[in-house]
PDB file of C-alpha atoms in Angstrom:
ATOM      1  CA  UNK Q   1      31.253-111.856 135.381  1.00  0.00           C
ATOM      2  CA  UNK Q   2      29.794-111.038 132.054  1.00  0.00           C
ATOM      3  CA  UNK Q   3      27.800-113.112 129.741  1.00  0.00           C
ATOM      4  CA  UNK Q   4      29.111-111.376 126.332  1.00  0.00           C
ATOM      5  CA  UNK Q   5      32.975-111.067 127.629  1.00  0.00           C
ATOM      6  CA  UNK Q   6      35.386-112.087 124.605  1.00  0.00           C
ATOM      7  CA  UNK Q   7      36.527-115.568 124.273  1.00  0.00           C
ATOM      8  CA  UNK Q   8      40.337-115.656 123.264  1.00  0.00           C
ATOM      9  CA  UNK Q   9      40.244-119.616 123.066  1.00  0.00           C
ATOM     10  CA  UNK Q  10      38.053-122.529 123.121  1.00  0.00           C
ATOM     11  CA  UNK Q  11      38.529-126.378 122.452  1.00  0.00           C
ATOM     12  CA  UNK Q  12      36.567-129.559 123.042  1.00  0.00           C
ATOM     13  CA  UNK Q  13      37.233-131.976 125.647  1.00  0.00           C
ATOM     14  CA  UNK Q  14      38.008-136.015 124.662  1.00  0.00           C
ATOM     15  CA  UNK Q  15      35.275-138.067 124.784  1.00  0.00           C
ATOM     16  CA  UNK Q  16      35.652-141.055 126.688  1.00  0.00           C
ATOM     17  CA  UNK Q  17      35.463-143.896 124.757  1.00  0.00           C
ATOM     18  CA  UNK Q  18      33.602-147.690 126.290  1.00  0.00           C
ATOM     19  CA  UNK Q  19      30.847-146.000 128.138  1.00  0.00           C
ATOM     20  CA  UNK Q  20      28.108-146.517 126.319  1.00  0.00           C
ATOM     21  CA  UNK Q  21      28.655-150.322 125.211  1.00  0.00           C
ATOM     22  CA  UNK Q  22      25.914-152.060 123.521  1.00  0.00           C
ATOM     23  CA  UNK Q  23      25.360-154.390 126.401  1.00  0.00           C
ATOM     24  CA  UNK Q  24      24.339-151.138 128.264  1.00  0.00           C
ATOM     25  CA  UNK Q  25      22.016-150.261 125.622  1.00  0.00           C
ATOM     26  CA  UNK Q  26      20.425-153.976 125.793  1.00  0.00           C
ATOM     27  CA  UNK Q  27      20.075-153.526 129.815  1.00  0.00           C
ATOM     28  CA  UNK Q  28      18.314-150.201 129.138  1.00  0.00           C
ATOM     29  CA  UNK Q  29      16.094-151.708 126.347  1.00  0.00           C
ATOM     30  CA  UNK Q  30      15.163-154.674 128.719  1.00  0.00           C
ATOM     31  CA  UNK Q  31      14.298-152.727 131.786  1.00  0.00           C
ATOM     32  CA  UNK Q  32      12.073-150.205 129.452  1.00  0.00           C
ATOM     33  CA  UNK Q  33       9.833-153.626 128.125  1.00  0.00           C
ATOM     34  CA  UNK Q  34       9.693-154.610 131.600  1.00  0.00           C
ATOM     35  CA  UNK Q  35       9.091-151.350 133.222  1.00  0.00           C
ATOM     36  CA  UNK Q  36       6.076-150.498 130.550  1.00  0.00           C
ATOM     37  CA  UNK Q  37       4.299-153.497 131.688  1.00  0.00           C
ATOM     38  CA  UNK Q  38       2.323-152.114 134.671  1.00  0.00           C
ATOM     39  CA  UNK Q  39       1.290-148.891 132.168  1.00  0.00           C
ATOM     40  CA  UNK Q  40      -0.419-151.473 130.044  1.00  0.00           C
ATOM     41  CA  UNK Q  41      -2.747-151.872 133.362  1.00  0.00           C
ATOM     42  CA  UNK Q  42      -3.564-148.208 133.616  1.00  0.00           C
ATOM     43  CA  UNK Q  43      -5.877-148.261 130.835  1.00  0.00           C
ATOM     44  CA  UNK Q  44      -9.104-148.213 133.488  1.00  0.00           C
ATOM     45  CA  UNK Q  45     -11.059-150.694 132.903  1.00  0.00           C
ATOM     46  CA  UNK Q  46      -8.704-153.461 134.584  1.00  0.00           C
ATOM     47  CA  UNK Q  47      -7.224-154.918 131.609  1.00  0.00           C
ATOM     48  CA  UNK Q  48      -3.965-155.016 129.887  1.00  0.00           C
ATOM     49  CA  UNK Q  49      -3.983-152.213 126.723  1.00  0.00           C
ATOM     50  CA  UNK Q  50      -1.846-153.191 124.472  1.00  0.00           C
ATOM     51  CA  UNK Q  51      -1.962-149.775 123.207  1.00  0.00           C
ATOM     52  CA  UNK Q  52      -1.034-147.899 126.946  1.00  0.00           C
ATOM     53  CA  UNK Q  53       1.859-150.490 126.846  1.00  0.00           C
ATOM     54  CA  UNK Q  54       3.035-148.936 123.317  1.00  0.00           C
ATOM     55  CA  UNK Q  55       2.962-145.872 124.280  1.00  0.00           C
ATOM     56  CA  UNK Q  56       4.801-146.077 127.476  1.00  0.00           C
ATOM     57  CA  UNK Q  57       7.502-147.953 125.409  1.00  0.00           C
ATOM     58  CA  UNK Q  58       7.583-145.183 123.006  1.00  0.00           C
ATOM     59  CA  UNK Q  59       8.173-142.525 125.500  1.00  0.00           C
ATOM     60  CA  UNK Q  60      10.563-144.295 127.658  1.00  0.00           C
ATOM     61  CA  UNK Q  61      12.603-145.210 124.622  1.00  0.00           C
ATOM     62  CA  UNK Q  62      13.735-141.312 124.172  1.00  0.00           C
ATOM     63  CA  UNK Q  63      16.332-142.646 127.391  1.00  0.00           C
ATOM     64  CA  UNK Q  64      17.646-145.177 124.889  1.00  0.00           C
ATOM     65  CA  UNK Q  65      18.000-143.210 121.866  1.00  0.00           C
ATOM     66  CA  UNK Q  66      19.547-140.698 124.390  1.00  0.00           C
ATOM     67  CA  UNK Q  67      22.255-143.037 125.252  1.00  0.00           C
ATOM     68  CA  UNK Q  68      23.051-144.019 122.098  1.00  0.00           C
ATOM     69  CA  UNK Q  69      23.140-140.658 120.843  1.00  0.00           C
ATOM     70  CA  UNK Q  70      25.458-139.142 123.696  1.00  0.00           C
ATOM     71  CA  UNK Q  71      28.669-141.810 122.155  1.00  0.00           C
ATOM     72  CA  UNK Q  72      28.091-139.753 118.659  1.00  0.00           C
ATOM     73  CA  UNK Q  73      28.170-135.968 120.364  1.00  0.00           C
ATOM     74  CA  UNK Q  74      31.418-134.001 120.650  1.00  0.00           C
ATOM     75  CA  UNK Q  75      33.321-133.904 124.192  1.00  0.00           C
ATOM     76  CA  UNK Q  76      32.257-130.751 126.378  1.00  0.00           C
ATOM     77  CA  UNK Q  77      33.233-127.374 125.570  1.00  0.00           C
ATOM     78  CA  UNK Q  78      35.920-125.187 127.588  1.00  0.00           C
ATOM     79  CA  UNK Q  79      35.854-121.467 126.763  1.00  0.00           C
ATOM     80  CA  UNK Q  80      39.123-119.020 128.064  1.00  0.00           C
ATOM     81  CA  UNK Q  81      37.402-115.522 128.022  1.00  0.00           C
ATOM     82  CA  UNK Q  82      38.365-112.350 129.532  1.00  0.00           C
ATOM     83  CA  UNK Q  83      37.219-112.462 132.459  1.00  0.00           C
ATOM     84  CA  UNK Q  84      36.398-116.022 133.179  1.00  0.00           C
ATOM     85  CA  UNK Q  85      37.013-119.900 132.324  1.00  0.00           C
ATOM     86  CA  UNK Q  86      33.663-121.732 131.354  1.00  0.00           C
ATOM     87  CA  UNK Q  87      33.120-125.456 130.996  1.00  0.00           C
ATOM     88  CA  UNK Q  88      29.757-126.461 129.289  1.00  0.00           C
ATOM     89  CA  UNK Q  89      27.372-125.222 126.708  1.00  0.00           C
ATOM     90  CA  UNK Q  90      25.600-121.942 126.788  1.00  0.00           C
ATOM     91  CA  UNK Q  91      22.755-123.077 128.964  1.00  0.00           C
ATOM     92  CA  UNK Q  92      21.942-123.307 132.419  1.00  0.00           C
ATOM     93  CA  UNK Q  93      24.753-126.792 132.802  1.00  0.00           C
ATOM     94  CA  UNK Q  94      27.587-124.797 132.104  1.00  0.00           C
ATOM     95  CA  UNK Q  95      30.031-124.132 135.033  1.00  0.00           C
ATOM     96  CA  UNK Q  96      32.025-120.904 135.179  1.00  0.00           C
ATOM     97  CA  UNK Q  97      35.272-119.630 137.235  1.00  0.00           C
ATOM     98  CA  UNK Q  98      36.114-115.909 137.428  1.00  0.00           C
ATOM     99  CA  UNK Q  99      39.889-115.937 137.390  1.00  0.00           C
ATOM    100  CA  UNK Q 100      39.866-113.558 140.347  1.00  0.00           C
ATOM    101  CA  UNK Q 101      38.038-116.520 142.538  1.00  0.00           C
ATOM    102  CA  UNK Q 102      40.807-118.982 141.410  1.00  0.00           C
ATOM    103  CA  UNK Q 103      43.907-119.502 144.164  1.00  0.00           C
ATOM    104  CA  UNK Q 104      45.348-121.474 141.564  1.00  0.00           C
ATOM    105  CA  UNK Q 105      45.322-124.200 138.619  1.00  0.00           C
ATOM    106  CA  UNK Q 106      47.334-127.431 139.161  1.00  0.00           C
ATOM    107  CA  UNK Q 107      48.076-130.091 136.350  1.00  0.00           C
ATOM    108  CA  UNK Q 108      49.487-133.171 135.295  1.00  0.00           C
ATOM    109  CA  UNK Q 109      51.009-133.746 131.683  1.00  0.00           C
ATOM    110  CA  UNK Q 110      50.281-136.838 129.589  1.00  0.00           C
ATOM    111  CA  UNK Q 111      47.009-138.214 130.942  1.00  0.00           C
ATOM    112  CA  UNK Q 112      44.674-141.204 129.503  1.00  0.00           C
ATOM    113  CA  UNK Q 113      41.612-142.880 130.107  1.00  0.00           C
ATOM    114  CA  UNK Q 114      41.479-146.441 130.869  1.00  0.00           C
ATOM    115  CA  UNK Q 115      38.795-149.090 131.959  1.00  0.00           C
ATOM    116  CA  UNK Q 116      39.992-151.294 134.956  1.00  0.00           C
ATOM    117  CA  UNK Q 117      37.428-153.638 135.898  1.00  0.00           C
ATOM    118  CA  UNK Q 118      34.520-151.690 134.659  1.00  0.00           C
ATOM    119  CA  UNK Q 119      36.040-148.706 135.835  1.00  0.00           C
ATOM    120  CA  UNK Q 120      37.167-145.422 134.723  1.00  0.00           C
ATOM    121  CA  UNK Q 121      41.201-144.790 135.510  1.00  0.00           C
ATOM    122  CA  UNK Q 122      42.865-141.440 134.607  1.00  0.00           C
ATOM    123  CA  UNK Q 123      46.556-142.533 133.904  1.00  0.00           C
ATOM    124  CA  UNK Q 124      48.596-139.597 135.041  1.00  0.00           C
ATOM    125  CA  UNK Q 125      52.117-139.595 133.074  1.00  0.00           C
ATOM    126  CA  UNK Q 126      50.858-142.363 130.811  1.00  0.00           C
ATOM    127  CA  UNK Q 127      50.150-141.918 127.632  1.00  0.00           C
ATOM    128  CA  UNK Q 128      48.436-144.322 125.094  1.00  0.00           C
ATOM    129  CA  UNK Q 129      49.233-144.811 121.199  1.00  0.00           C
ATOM    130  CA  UNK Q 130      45.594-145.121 120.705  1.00  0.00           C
ATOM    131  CA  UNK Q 131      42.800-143.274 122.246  1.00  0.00           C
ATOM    132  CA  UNK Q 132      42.783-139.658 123.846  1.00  0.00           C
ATOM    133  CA  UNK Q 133      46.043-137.846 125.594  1.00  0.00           C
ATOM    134  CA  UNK Q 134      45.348-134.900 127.166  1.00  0.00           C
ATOM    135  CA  UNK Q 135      46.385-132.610 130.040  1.00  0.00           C
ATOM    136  CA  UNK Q 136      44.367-132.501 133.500  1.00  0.00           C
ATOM    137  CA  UNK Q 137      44.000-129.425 135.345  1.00  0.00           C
ATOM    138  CA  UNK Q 138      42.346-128.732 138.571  1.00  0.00           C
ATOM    139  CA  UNK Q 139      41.006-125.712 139.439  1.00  0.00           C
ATOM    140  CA  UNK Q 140      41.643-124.614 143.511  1.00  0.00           C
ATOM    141  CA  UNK Q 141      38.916-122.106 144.109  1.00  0.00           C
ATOM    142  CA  UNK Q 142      39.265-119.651 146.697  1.00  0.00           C
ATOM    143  CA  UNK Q 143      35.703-119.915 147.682  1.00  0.00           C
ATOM    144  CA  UNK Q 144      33.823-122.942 146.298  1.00  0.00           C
ATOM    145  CA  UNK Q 145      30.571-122.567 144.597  1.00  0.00           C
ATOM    146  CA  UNK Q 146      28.042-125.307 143.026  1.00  0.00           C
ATOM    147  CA  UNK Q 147      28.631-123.757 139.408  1.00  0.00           C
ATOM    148  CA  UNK Q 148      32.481-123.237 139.679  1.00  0.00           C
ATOM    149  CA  UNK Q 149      34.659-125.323 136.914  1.00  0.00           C
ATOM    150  CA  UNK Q 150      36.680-128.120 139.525  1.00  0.00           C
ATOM    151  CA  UNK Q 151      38.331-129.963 136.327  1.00  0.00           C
ATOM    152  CA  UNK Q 152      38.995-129.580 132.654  1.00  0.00           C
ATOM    153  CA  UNK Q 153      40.937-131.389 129.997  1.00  0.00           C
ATOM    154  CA  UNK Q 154      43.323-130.113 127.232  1.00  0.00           C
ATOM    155  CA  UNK Q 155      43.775-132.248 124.204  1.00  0.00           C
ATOM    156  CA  UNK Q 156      46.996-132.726 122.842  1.00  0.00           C
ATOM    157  CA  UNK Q 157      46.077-130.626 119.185  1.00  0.00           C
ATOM    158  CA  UNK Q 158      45.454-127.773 121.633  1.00  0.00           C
ATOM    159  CA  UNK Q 159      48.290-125.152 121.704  1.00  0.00           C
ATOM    160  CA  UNK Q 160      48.836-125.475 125.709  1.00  0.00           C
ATOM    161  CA  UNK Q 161      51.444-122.653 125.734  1.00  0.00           C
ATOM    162  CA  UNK Q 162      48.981-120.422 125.003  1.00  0.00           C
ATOM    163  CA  UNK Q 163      46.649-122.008 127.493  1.00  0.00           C
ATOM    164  CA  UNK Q 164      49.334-120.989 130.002  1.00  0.00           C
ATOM    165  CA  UNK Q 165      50.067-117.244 128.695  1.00  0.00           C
ATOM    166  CA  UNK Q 166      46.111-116.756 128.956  1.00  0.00           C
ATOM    167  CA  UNK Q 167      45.777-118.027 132.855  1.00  0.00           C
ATOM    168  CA  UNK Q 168      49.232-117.057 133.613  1.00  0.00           C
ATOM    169  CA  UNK Q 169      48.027-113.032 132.175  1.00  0.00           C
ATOM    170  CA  UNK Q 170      44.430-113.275 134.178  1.00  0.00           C
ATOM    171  CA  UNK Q 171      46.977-113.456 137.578  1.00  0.00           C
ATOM    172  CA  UNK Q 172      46.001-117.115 137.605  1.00  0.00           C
ATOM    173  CA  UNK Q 173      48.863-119.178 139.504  1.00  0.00           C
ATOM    174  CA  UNK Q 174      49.522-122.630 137.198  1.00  0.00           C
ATOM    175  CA  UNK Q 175      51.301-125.401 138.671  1.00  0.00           C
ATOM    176  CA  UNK Q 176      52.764-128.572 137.045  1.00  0.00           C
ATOM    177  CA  UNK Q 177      52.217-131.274 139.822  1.00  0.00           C
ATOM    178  CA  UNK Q 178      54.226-134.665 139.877  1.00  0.00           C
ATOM    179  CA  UNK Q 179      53.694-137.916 141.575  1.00  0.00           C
ATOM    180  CA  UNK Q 180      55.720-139.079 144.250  1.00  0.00           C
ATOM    181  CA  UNK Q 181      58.566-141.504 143.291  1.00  0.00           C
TER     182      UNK Q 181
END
């Protein structure tokens, strides 16, 4: 696999929208004030510092400002290159299949997210007038690795034909899967 191999086509995946709620950010904001409290004890001389305290609080907010930051970014990057599919940024997160190590890439049409008691559904065959509709596909490895791409997501702006005609011209086997009646 090679770092600088050409990329033929690259899209964002959807962000999923309701994770980071504002009552999430409150529960992270309350645990940080109590959290700091025993760092307002480390000052030495067996007092509460006031100033320790607002410093701990300033570096443990970062997690907040994090959080609420991550609802703003753009969904993850998937690169199609030459020689290889990768899902992440540049750095040392991203996750790359060699088409040569994929058996084969399954995947279901019309998919949506959806919150079901505080959890996160993928609705296979269901799509949604508002929010995200994409297509899932799973990646079958022939060997798994830690760093291989398992899953990725195709908006519907995305050209999938030519999603197809890339994989399908890498000798990468792609099969549309359906649900049981």
């Amino acid at each position: 696999m090679s770092l600088f191999s050409k990329r033929l086509m690259k899209w964002r995946e959807p962000k999923i929208k309701g994770m980071v709620t504002s009552k999430n950010i409150l529960t992270a904001i309350g645990l940080i004030l109590i959290v700091a409290i025993p760092f307002g004890f480390l000052s030495g001389n067996r007092k509460f510092s006031v100033s320790i305290y607002l410093l701990a609080l300033a570096f443990m907010s970062v997690a907040v400002i994090g959080l609420a930051l991550q609802s703003l970014l753009p969904g993850t990057l998937v690169q199609l290159k030459e020689d290889m599919i990768v899902r992440g940024a540049r750095g040392t997160n991203s996750q790359r299949s060699a088409y040569k190590d994929i058996d084969c890439i399954n995947f279901y049409r019309d998919c949506s997210y959806s919150w079901n008691q505080n959890r996160l559904v993928v609705n296979v065959h269901q799509r949604k007038v508002e929010g995200p509709n994409f297509i899932s596909f799973l990646v079958v490895m022939k060997k798994e690795s830690l760093r291989s791409v398992q899953t990725f997501a195709v908006p519907e702006d995305v050209k999938l034909e030519q999603v197809f005609q890339i994989l399908r011209d890498r000798g990468v086997k792609v099969v549309e899967l359906t649900l049981p009646a």
